[in-house]
mmCIF file of C-alpha atoms in Angstrom:
data_model
loop_
_atom_site.group_PDB
_atom_site.id
_atom_site.type_symbol
_atom_site.label_atom_id
_atom_site.label_comp_id
_atom_site.label_asym_id
_atom_site.label_seq_id
_atom_site.Cartn_x
_atom_site.Cartn_y
_atom_site.Cartn_z
ATOM 1 C CA MET A 1 83.201 56.311 92.366
ATOM 2 C CA SER A 2 83.792 59.548 94.284
ATOM 3 C CA THR A 3 83.168 57.751 97.595
ATOM 4 C CA GLU A 4 85.830 55.190 96.680
ATOM 5 C CA MET A 5 88.266 57.994 95.975
ATOM 6 C CA SER A 6 87.533 59.765 99.257
ATOM 7 C CA LYS A 7 87.878 56.494 101.170
ATOM 8 C CA SER A 8 91.218 55.738 99.547
ATOM 9 C CA GLY A 9 92.304 59.356 100.138
ATOM 10 C CA ASP A 10 91.319 58.964 103.778
ATOM 11 C CA ASN A 11 93.539 55.895 104.039
ATOM 12 C CA LEU A 12 96.512 57.972 102.924
ATOM 13 C CA MET A 13 95.938 60.469 105.734
ATOM 14 C CA PRO A 14 97.995 59.690 108.883
ATOM 15 C CA ASP A 15 95.963 58.725 111.952
ATOM 16 C CA TYR A 16 97.242 61.742 113.905
ATOM 17 C CA ILE A 17 95.817 64.108 111.251
ATOM 18 C CA LYS A 18 92.437 62.364 111.501
ATOM 19 C CA LYS A 19 92.589 62.683 115.299
ATOM 20 C CA PHE A 20 93.525 66.390 115.149
ATOM 21 C CA LEU A 21 90.667 67.044 112.717
ATOM 22 C CA LYS A 22 88.224 65.632 115.287
ATOM 23 C CA GLU A 23 89.883 67.435 118.196
ATOM 24 C CA PRO A 24 92.190 70.242 116.984
ATOM 25 C CA PRO A 25 95.265 71.264 118.996
ATOM 26 C CA LEU A 26 94.752 74.367 121.146
ATOM 27 C CA LEU A 27 96.776 76.454 118.682
ATOM 28 C CA LEU A 28 94.163 75.709 116.001
ATOM 29 C CA LYS A 29 91.119 76.082 118.243
ATOM 30 C CA ASN A 30 88.165 77.835 116.543
ATOM 31 C CA PHE A 31 89.594 77.266 113.044
ATOM 32 C CA HIS A 32 87.219 75.904 110.409
ATOM 33 C CA TYR A 33 87.748 72.229 109.569
ATOM 34 C CA GLU A 34 89.277 73.067 106.173
ATOM 35 C CA ASP A 35 91.732 75.538 107.733
ATOM 36 C CA VAL A 36 92.771 72.992 110.378
ATOM 37 C CA LEU A 37 93.411 70.405 107.666
ATOM 38 C CA GLU A 38 95.333 72.835 105.462
ATOM 39 C CA PHE A 39 97.485 74.039 108.364
ATOM 40 C CA LEU A 40 98.208 70.490 109.545
ATOM 41 C CA GLN A 41 99.264 69.547 106.022
ATOM 42 C CA LEU A 42 101.817 72.406 106.006
ATOM 43 C CA GLY A 43 103.800 70.520 108.638
ATOM 44 C CA LYS A 44 106.713 68.336 107.610
ATOM 45 C CA GLU A 45 106.715 65.009 109.433
ATOM 46 C CA GLU A 46 109.854 64.258 111.434
ATOM 47 C CA ARG A 47 110.426 61.101 113.479
ATOM 48 C CA PHE A 48 112.620 60.925 116.573
ATOM 49 C CA MET A 49 113.785 58.039 118.737
ATOM 50 C CA THR A 50 114.027 57.919 122.523
ATOM 51 C CA ASP A 51 116.345 60.597 123.983
ATOM 52 C CA GLU A 52 117.151 62.036 120.555
ATOM 53 C CA ILE A 53 117.627 65.826 120.617
ATOM 54 C CA ILE A 54 114.850 67.601 118.743
ATOM 55 C CA LEU A 55 115.806 71.198 119.528
ATOM 56 C CA LYS A 56 119.016 72.577 120.931
ATOM 57 C CA GLU A 57 119.108 75.402 123.415
ATOM 58 C CA ALA A 58 120.239 78.714 121.888
ATOM 59 C CA GLU A 59 119.250 77.514 118.394
ATOM 60 C CA TYR A 60 117.740 80.271 116.232
ATOM 61 C CA VAL A 61 113.914 80.151 116.174
ATOM 62 C CA ASN A 62 112.482 79.873 112.666
ATOM 63 C CA SER A 63 110.110 76.951 113.135
ATOM 64 C CA ALA A 64 107.605 75.393 115.501
ATOM 65 C CA TYR A 65 106.724 71.768 116.128
ATOM 66 C CA LEU A 66 103.438 70.004 116.805
ATOM 67 C CA VAL A 67 103.722 66.774 118.781
ATOM 68 C CA ALA A 68 101.719 64.402 116.561
ATOM 69 C CA GLU A 69 102.552 61.117 118.314
ATOM 70 C CA GLY A 70 104.386 60.396 121.567
ATOM 71 C CA LYS A 71 105.897 62.811 124.074
ATOM 72 C CA VAL A 72 108.811 65.214 124.332
ATOM 73 C CA SER A 73 110.731 66.535 127.325
ATOM 74 C CA ILE A 74 111.921 70.094 127.819
ATOM 75 C CA TRP A 75 115.273 70.580 129.596
ATOM 76 C CA LYS A 76 117.202 73.538 130.974
ATOM 77 C CA ASP A 77 120.572 73.066 132.709
ATOM 78 C CA ASN A 78 119.949 69.286 132.915
ATOM 79 C CA ILE A 79 116.667 69.850 134.778
ATOM 80 C CA GLN A 80 113.484 68.539 133.206
ATOM 81 C CA LEU A 81 111.008 71.417 133.118
ATOM 82 C CA ALA A 82 108.074 69.746 131.382
ATOM 83 C CA THR A 83 106.788 66.873 129.315
ATOM 84 C CA LEU A 84 104.493 67.648 126.405
ATOM 85 C CA GLY A 85 102.265 65.150 124.655
ATOM 86 C CA GLU A 86 100.238 64.895 121.506
ATOM 87 C CA GLY A 87 98.586 68.111 120.369
ATOM 88 C CA ASN A 88 101.093 70.392 122.096
ATOM 89 C CA PHE A 89 103.198 72.882 120.167
ATOM 90 C CA LEU A 90 106.840 73.736 120.779
ATOM 91 C CA GLY A 91 107.817 77.291 119.930
ATOM 92 C CA GLU A 92 104.296 78.387 119.051
ATOM 93 C CA ALA A 93 105.320 82.065 119.013
ATOM 94 C CA PHE A 94 107.714 81.374 116.091
ATOM 95 C CA LEU A 95 105.893 83.820 113.808
ATOM 96 C CA PHE A 96 106.667 86.698 116.166
ATOM 97 C CA SER A 97 109.938 85.741 117.832
ATOM 98 C CA LYS A 98 113.339 86.052 116.250
ATOM 99 C CA ASN A 99 115.147 84.983 119.387
ATOM 100 C CA ASN A 100 117.031 81.814 120.207
ATOM 101 C CA ARG A 101 115.441 78.776 121.833
ATOM 102 C CA MET A 102 115.422 78.871 125.612
ATOM 103 C CA ALA A 103 115.665 75.140 126.328
ATOM 104 C CA LYS A 104 116.617 71.779 124.895
ATOM 105 C CA VAL A 105 113.884 69.382 123.750
ATOM 106 C CA THR A 106 114.357 65.621 123.558
ATOM 107 C CA ALA A 107 112.165 62.713 122.496
ATOM 108 C CA ASP A 108 110.554 61.018 125.490
ATOM 109 C CA GLY A 109 110.230 57.702 123.695
ATOM 110 C CA ASP A 110 109.714 57.364 119.959
ATOM 111 C CA CYS A 111 107.664 60.258 118.600
ATOM 112 C CA VAL A 112 106.428 61.989 115.478
ATOM 113 C CA LEU A 113 106.446 65.776 115.174
ATOM 114 C CA LEU A 114 105.222 68.114 112.469
ATOM 115 C CA ARG A 115 107.660 70.959 111.756
ATOM 116 C CA TYR A 116 106.280 74.310 110.608
ATOM 117 C CA GLU A 117 108.575 76.863 108.988
ATOM 118 C CA ARG A 118 107.930 80.561 109.666
ATOM 119 C CA TYR A 119 107.850 81.559 105.984
ATOM 120 C CA GLU A 120 105.353 78.837 104.998
ATOM 121 C CA ALA A 121 103.080 79.567 107.966
ATOM 122 C CA LEU A 122 103.081 83.301 107.196
ATOM 123 C CA ASN A 123 102.173 82.539 103.571
ATOM 124 C CA PHE A 124 99.311 80.341 104.802
ATOM 125 C CA PHE A 125 97.876 83.256 106.805
ATOM 126 C CA ARG A 126 98.438 85.784 103.989
ATOM 127 C CA LYS A 127 96.009 83.774 101.840
ATOM 128 C CA LYS A 128 93.351 83.672 104.565
ATOM 129 C CA PRO A 129 90.994 86.274 106.051
ATOM 130 C CA GLU A 130 92.660 88.410 108.728
ATOM 131 C CA LYS A 131 90.218 86.992 111.274
ATOM 132 C CA LEU A 132 91.960 83.594 111.114
ATOM 133 C CA PHE A 133 95.330 85.126 112.028
ATOM 134 C CA ASN A 134 93.628 86.973 114.898
ATOM 135 C CA ILE A 135 92.219 83.659 116.187
ATOM 136 C CA PHE A 136 95.684 82.099 115.863
ATOM 137 C CA THR A 137 97.228 84.984 117.824
ATOM 138 C CA LYS A 138 94.571 84.691 120.534
ATOM 139 C CA ASN A 139 95.302 80.960 120.790
ATOM 140 C CA ILE A 140 99.024 81.665 121.203
ATOM 141 C CA ILE A 141 98.249 84.075 124.025
ATOM 142 C CA GLU A 142 96.059 81.453 125.711
ATOM 143 C CA ILE A 143 98.831 78.851 125.420
ATOM 144 C CA GLN A 144 101.382 81.308 126.833
ATOM 145 C CA GLN A 145 99.057 82.139 129.735
ATOM 146 C CA ARG A 146 98.668 78.438 130.532
ATOM 147 C CA LYS A 147 102.430 77.986 130.490
ATOM 148 C CA ILE A 148 102.899 80.936 132.836
ATOM 149 C CA SER A 149 100.225 79.549 135.178
ATOM 150 C CA ASN A 150 101.934 76.153 135.204
ATOM 151 C CA MET A 151 105.309 77.775 135.907
ATOM 152 C CA ASN A 152 103.756 79.777 138.759
ATOM 153 C CA VAL A 153 102.375 76.571 140.299
ATOM 154 C CA GLN A 154 105.783 74.897 139.992
ATOM 155 C CA LEU A 155 107.506 77.922 141.506
ATOM 156 C CA LEU A 156 105.042 78.061 144.393
ATOM 157 C CA ASN A 157 105.476 74.341 145.112
ATOM 158 C CA LEU A 158 109.246 74.711 145.014
ATOM 159 C CA LYS A 159 109.145 77.672 147.420
ATOM 160 C CA LYS A 160 106.867 75.726 149.788
ATOM 161 C CA ARG A 161 109.267 72.781 149.763
ATOM 162 C CA LEU A 162 112.244 75.053 150.408
ATOM 163 C CA LEU A 163 110.447 76.762 153.288
ATOM 164 C CA ASN A 164 109.427 73.420 154.801
ATOM 165 C CA ASP A 165 113.012 72.124 154.539
ATOM 166 C CA THR A 166 114.383 75.178 156.365
ATOM 167 C CA ASN A 167 111.699 75.068 159.107
ATOM 168 C CA TRP A 168 112.472 71.553 160.375
#
């Protein structure tokens, strides 16, 4: 009987949650399975259609989003800066930052995102050992470092192109 219940419970779980339990997003790397599941379940599912605005530039930061299905595009001054796919977070430093958003985010095709509110996420970590929050913080730093590295590569490529264009 208990196996029937767990099977039926499994069927209620969205496929993206099952996928993230097998291969957690970088933000949840080194979390125990139960903590990954509990954190994922904190997120509120939101669906967006192609080109729909998900986040507006200069909007106050009080939440973060996990791309559960599909892709999103990040824009600044009508220039596409990046495309993020499944497993990527938007605004992952939301627990620490009380600034405004720095770019606009739109749906790059139909997509599903999980929205995490600052207050609920902080309550999640308050109930857990401090070590888990330290892992989370380390993961944020790793994500930020990757973003900086990617921006440096883009900047270098742009400078090379500009130099080549001026050196006919």
